[in-house]
Coordinates of C-alpha atoms and ligand atoms in Angstrom, one line a residue:
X1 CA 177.2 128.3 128.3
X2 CA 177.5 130.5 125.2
X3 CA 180.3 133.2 124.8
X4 CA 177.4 136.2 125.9
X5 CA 176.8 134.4 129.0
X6 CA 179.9 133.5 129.8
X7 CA 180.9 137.4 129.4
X8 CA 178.2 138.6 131.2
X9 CA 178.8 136.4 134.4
X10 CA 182.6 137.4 134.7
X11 CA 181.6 141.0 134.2
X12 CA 179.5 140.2 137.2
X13 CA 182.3 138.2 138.9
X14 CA 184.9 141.4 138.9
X15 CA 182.1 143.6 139.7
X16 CA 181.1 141.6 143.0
X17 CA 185.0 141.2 143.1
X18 CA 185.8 144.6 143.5
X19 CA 182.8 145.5 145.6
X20 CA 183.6 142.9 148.0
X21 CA 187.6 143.9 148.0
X22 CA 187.7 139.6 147.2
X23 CA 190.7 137.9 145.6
X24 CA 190.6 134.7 143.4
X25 CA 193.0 132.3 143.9
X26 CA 192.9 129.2 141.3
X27 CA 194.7 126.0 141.2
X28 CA 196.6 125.0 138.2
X29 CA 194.4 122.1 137.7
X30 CA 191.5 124.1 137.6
X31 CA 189.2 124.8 134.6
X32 CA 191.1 127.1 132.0
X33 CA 187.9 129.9 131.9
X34 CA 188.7 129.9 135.9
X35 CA 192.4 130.1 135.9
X36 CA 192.1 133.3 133.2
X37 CA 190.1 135.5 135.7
X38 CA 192.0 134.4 138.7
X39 CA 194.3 136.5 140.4
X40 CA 196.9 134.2 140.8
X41 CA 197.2 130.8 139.5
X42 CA 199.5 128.4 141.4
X43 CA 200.9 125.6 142.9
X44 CA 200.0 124.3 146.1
X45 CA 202.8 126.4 147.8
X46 CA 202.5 129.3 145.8
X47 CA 199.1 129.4 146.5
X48 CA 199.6 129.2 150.3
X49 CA 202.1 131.9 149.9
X50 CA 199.5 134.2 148.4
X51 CA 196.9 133.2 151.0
X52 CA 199.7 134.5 154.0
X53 CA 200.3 137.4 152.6
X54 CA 197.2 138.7 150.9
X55 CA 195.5 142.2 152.0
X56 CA 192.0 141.4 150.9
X57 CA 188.7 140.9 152.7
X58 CA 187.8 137.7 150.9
X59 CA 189.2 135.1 149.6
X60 CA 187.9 132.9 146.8
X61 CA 189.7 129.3 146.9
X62 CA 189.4 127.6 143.5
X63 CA 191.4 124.3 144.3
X64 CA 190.2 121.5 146.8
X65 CA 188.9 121.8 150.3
X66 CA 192.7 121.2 152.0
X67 CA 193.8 124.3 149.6
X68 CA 190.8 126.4 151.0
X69 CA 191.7 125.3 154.6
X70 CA 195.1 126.1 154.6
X71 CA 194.3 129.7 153.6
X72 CA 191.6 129.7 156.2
X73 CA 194.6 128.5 159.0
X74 CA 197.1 131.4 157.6
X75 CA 194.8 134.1 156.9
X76 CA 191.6 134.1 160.0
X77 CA 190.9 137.0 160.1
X78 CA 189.9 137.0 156.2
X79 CA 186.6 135.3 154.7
X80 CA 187.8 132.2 152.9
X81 CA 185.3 131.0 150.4
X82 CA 185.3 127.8 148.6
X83 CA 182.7 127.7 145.6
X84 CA 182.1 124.2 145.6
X85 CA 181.7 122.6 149.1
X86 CA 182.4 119.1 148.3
X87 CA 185.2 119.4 146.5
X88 CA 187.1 116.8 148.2
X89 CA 191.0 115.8 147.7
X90 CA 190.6 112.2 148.1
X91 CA 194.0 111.1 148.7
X92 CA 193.8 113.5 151.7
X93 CA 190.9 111.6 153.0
X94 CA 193.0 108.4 153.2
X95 CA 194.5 109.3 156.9
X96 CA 193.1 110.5 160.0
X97 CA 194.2 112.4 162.8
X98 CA 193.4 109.3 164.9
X99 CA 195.5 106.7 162.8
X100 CA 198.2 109.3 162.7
X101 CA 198.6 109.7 166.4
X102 CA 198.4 105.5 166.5
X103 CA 201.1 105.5 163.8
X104 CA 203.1 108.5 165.8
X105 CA 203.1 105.8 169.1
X106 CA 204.8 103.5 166.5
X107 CA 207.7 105.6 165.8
X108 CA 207.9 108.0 169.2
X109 CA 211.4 108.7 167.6
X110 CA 210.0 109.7 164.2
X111 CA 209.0 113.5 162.9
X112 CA 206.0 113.9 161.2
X113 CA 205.9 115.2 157.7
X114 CA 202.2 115.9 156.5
X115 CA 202.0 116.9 152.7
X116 CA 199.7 120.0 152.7
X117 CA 197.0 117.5 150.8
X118 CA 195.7 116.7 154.5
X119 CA 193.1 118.1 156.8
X120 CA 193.5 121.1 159.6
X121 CA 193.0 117.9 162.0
X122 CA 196.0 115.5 160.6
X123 CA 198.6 118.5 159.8
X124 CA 197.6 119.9 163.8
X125 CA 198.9 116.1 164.6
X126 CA 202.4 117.0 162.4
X127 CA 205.7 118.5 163.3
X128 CA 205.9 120.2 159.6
X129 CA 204.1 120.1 156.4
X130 CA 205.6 120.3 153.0
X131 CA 204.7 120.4 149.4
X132 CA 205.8 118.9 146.2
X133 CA 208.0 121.5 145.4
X134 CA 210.0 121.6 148.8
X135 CA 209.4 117.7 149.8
X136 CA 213.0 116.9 150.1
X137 CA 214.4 120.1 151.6
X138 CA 211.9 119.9 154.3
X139 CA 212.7 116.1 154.6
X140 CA 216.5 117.1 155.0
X141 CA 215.9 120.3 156.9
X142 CA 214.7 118.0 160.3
X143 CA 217.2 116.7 163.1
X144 CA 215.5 113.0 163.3
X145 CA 216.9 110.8 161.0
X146 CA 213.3 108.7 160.8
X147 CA 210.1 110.4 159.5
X148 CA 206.8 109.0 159.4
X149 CA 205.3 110.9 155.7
X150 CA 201.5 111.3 154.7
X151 CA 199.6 111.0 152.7
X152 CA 201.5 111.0 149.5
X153 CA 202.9 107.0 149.4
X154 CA 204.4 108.3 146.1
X155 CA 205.7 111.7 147.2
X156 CA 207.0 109.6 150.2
X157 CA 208.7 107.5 147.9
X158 CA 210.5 109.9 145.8
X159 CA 211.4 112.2 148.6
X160 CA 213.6 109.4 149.8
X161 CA 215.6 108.5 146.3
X162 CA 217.0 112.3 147.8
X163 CA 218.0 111.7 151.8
X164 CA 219.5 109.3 154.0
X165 CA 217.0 109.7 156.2
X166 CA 214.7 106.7 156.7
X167 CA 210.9 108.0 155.6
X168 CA 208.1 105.6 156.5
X169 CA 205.6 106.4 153.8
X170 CA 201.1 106.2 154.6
X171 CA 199.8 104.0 152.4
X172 CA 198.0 106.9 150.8
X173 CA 197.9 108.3 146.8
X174 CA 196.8 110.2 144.2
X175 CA 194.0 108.2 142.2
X176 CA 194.2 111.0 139.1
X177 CA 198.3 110.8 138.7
X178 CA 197.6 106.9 139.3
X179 CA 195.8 107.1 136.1
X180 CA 199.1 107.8 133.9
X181 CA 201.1 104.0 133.5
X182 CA 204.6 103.9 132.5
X183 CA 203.0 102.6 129.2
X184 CA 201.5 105.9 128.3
X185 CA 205.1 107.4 128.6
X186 CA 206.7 105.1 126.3
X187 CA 204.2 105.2 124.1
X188 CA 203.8 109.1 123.8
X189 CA 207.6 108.2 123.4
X190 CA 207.6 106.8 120.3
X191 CA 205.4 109.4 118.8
X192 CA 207.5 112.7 119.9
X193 CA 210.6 111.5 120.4
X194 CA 212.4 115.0 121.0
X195 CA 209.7 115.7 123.6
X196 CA 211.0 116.2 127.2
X197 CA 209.1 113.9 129.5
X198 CA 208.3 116.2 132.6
X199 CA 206.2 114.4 135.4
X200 CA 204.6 114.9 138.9
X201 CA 206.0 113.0 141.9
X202 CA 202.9 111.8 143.2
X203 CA 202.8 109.9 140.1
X204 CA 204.0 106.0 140.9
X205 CA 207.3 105.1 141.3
X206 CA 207.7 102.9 137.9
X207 CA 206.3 106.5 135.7
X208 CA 209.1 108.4 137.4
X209 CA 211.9 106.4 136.8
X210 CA 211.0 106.4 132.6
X211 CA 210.4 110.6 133.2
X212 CA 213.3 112.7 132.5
X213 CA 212.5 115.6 134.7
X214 CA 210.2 115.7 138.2
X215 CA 208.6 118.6 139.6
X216 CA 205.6 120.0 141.0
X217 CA 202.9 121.8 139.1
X218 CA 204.8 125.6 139.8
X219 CA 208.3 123.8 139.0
X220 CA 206.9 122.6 135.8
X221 CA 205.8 126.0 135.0
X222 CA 209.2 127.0 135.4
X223 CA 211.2 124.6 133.9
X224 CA 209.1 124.7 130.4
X225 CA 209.9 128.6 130.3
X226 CA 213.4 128.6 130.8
X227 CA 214.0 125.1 128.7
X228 CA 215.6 124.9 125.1
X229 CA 213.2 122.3 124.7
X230 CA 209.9 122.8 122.0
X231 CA 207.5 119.8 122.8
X232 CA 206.9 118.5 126.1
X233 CA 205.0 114.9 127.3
X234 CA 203.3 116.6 130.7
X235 CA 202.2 113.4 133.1
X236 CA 200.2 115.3 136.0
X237 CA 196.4 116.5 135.8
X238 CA 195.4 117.6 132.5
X239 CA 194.1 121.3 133.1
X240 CA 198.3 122.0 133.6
X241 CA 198.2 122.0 130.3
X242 CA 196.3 125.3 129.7
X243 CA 198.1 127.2 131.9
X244 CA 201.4 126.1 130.2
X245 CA 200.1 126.5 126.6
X246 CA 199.1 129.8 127.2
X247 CA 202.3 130.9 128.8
X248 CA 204.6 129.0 126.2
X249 CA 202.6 129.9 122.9
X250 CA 205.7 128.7 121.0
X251 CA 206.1 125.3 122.6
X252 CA 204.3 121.9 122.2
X253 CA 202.9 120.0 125.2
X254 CA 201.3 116.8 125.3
X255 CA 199.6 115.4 128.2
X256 CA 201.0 111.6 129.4
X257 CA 197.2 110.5 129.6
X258 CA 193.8 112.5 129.1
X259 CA 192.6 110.5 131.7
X260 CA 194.8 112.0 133.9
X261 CA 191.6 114.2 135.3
X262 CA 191.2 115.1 139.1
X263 CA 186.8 115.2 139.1
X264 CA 187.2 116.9 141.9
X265 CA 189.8 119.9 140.3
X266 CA 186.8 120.4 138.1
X267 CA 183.7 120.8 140.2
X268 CA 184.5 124.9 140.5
X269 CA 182.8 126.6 137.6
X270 CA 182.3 130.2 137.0
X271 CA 178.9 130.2 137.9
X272 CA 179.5 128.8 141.1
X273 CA 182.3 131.6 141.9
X274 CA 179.8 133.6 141.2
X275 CA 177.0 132.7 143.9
X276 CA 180.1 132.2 146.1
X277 CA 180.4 136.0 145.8
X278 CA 177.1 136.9 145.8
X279 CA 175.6 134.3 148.7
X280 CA 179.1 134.8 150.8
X281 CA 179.1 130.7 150.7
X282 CA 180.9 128.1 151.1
X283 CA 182.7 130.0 154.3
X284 CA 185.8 127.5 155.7
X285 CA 186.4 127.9 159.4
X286 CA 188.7 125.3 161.7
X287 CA 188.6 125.4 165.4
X288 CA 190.5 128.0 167.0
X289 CA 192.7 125.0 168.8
X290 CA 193.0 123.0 166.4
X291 CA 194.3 125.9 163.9
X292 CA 196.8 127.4 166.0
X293 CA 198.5 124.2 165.9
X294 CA 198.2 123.1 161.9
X295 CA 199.6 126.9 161.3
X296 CA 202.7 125.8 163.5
X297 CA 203.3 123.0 160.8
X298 CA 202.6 124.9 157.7
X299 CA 204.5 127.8 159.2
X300 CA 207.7 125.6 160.0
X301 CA 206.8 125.0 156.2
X302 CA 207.1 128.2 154.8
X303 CA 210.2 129.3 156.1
X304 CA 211.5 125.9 154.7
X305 CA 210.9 128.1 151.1
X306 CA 210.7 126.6 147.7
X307 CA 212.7 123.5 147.1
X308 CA 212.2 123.4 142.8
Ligands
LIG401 P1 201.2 121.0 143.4 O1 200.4 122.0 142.7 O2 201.8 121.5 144.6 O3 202.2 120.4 142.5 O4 200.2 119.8 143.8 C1 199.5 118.9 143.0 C2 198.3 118.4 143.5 O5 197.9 117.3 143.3 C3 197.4 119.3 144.2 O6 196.2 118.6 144.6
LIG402 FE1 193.9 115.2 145.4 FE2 195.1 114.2 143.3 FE3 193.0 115.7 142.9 FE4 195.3 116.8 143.7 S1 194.9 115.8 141.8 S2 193.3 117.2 144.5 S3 196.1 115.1 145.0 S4 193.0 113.7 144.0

C-alpha cells in the first residue's frame, strides 16, 4: 500500500471512528501501522482492563479471537468488533470445555486456573483466570493447595518455580514463543554482550532459565523504561519490538528470533479495521449462560490486579 493510501484509509478509519463513538484496542503483537492509530496498545490484562471500563459504543479488538471475547464477556452491552474473524490463538484451541471438566473429575480437590488465552466455554468451566502478568499472584491468591492450569504448559511451569502449591499444567503451548531455542539466546549473547536478555514465560522452560528477566508483554514495557540498561535481547513475538522502539528511542533492542512471529497476530490490517467499521463486522457474542459464568473467572481475575 503506498504512503497516500495508507493516509487516506486512516483518515477514513478516525472518521468512521468518531462517527461511530468506536474505540481501537491493539495488541502489542500487532502490526506497528495498527498499534500507532490504536487507542490503547496493551497487554493481555491491560487490554481487558480497558475493555471493563471503556464508555464507547464500539469496540474494535485488534489481537486474537479470546482477546475480542473477553471484552465481549465484560463489556455486553457494547458492540465488540473483531476485523479479522479467523484470527485464531492456537494454543487456546488445545483444550476444551469437555476435556477440562474430565480433567476437573480428576482432581475434584484442585481449583481451576484458565490463562485468559482460552475460550468463553473453557474459562466458564474455571474458578479464576489469570494472565502472564499476574500468573503467580493469582496462583498464590487461592485456598487449595492443588491447581489444575490451562492452557499455557509453559506459563504453568514457571508459575510454579514461585508457589508451593502443586499446579498440574494442560499439555498446551505457544507454537510462536516455541519458535525461540535457548540457542538463539546464547548466541545473540555473544554478539551483545551488555544486552539484558528479557523473555516471555510462555517461552519453554530451558529459554527461561538462560533469560535474565521474565515478564509479560506490558511488564516488558515497563521494565525497558525504567532500566539503566541500553540494548536489550527481547524473546517473545516480534511486533513487541515496535512498540518498545518507539517508546525507548534511545535504547537498543534485539529480538531472540525473527521467527518468533504469531501468523495469526498479523492477520488485522488497516484495511480490514476499516470494513470492520464501515460493514459493523466481525460482531463477537457468547451465550448469555455461558458469559455470566466466564465473567465470574475473569472478574475474580481482575480484582487479583497486576502481578509485574
Ligand atoms: P501478554 O500480552 O499478556 O503478555 O500475552 C502474550 C500473548 O501471547 C498473547 O497472545
Ligand atoms: Fe496465541 Fe501465541 Fe499467538 Fe499469543 S502469540 S495469540 S499465545 S499463538
Amino acid at each position: 500500500m503506498s504512503q497516500q493510501d495508507k493516509d487516506e484509509i486512516i483518515t477514513r478509519i478516525l472518521e468512521l471512528k468518531k462517527a461511530r463513538n468506536a474505540v481501537i484496542l491493539a495488541h502489542n503483537y500487532q502490526r506497528g501501522d495498527i498499534q500507532d492509530i490504536a487507542d490503547f496498545v496493551g497487554d493481555s490484562l491491560g487490554l481487558s482492563q480497558q475493555a471493563a471500563k471503556l464508555d464507547a459504543d464500539v469496540i474494535v479488538f485488534c489481537g486474537v479471537d479470546f482477546m475480542a471475547e473477553s471484552a465481549a464477556i465484560l463489556s455486553p452491552d457494547k458492540i465488540v468488533l473483531m476485523p479479522e474473524n479467523s484470527a485464531e490463538c492456537p494454543m487456546a484451541a488445545m483444550i476444551t470445555p469437555e476435556n477440562l471438566v474430565k480433567t476437573k473429575q480428576e482432581y475434584p480437590d484442585a481449583a481451576v486456573v484458565a490463562y485468559v488465552n482460552t475460550s468463553a466455554a473453557v474459562k466458564a468451566e474455571s474458578d479464576i483466570c489469570c494472565t502472564s502478568s499476574n500468573a503467580v499472584q493469582v496462583v498464590n491468591s487461592l485456598d487449595e493447595d492443588v491447581v489444575i492450569f490451562v492452557p499455557d504448559k509453559n506459563l504453568g511451569m514457571y508459575t510454579q518455580r514461585y508457589t508451593d502449591k502443586t499446579i498440574i499444567p494442560w499439555d498446551g503451548y505457544c507454537s510462536t514463543h516455541h519458535q525461540i531455542l535457548p540457542g538463539d539466546i546464547l548466541l545473540m549473547r555473544e554478539d551483545h554482550p551488555d544486552a539484558e536478555v528479557v523473555v516471555h514465560p510462555e517461552c519453554k522452560p530451558e529459554v527461561i532459565d538462560v533469560a535474565d528477566t521474565v515478564l509479560s508483554t506490558g511488564g516488558m514495557q515497563t521494565h525497558v523504561k525504567k532500566s539503566q540498561n541500553k540494548e536489550f535481547i527481547i524473546g517473545t513475538e516480534v511486533g513487541m519490538l515496535h512498540r518498545l522502539r518507539k517508546d525507548n528511542p534511545d535504547k537498543i533492542f534485539y529480538p531472540a528470533s525473527k521467527y518468533a512471529v504469531c501468523p495469526n497476530m498479523k492477520m488485522n490490517d488497516l484495511k480490514s479495521i476499516f470494513v470492520a467499521l464501515e460493514e459493523n463486522k466481525h460482531v463477537i457474542t457468547v451465550p448469555e449462560s455461558m458469559r455470566v459464568r466466564a465473567k465470574q473467572a475473569l472478574d475474580r481475575m481482575l480484582e487479583a490486579g497486576r502481578g509485574d
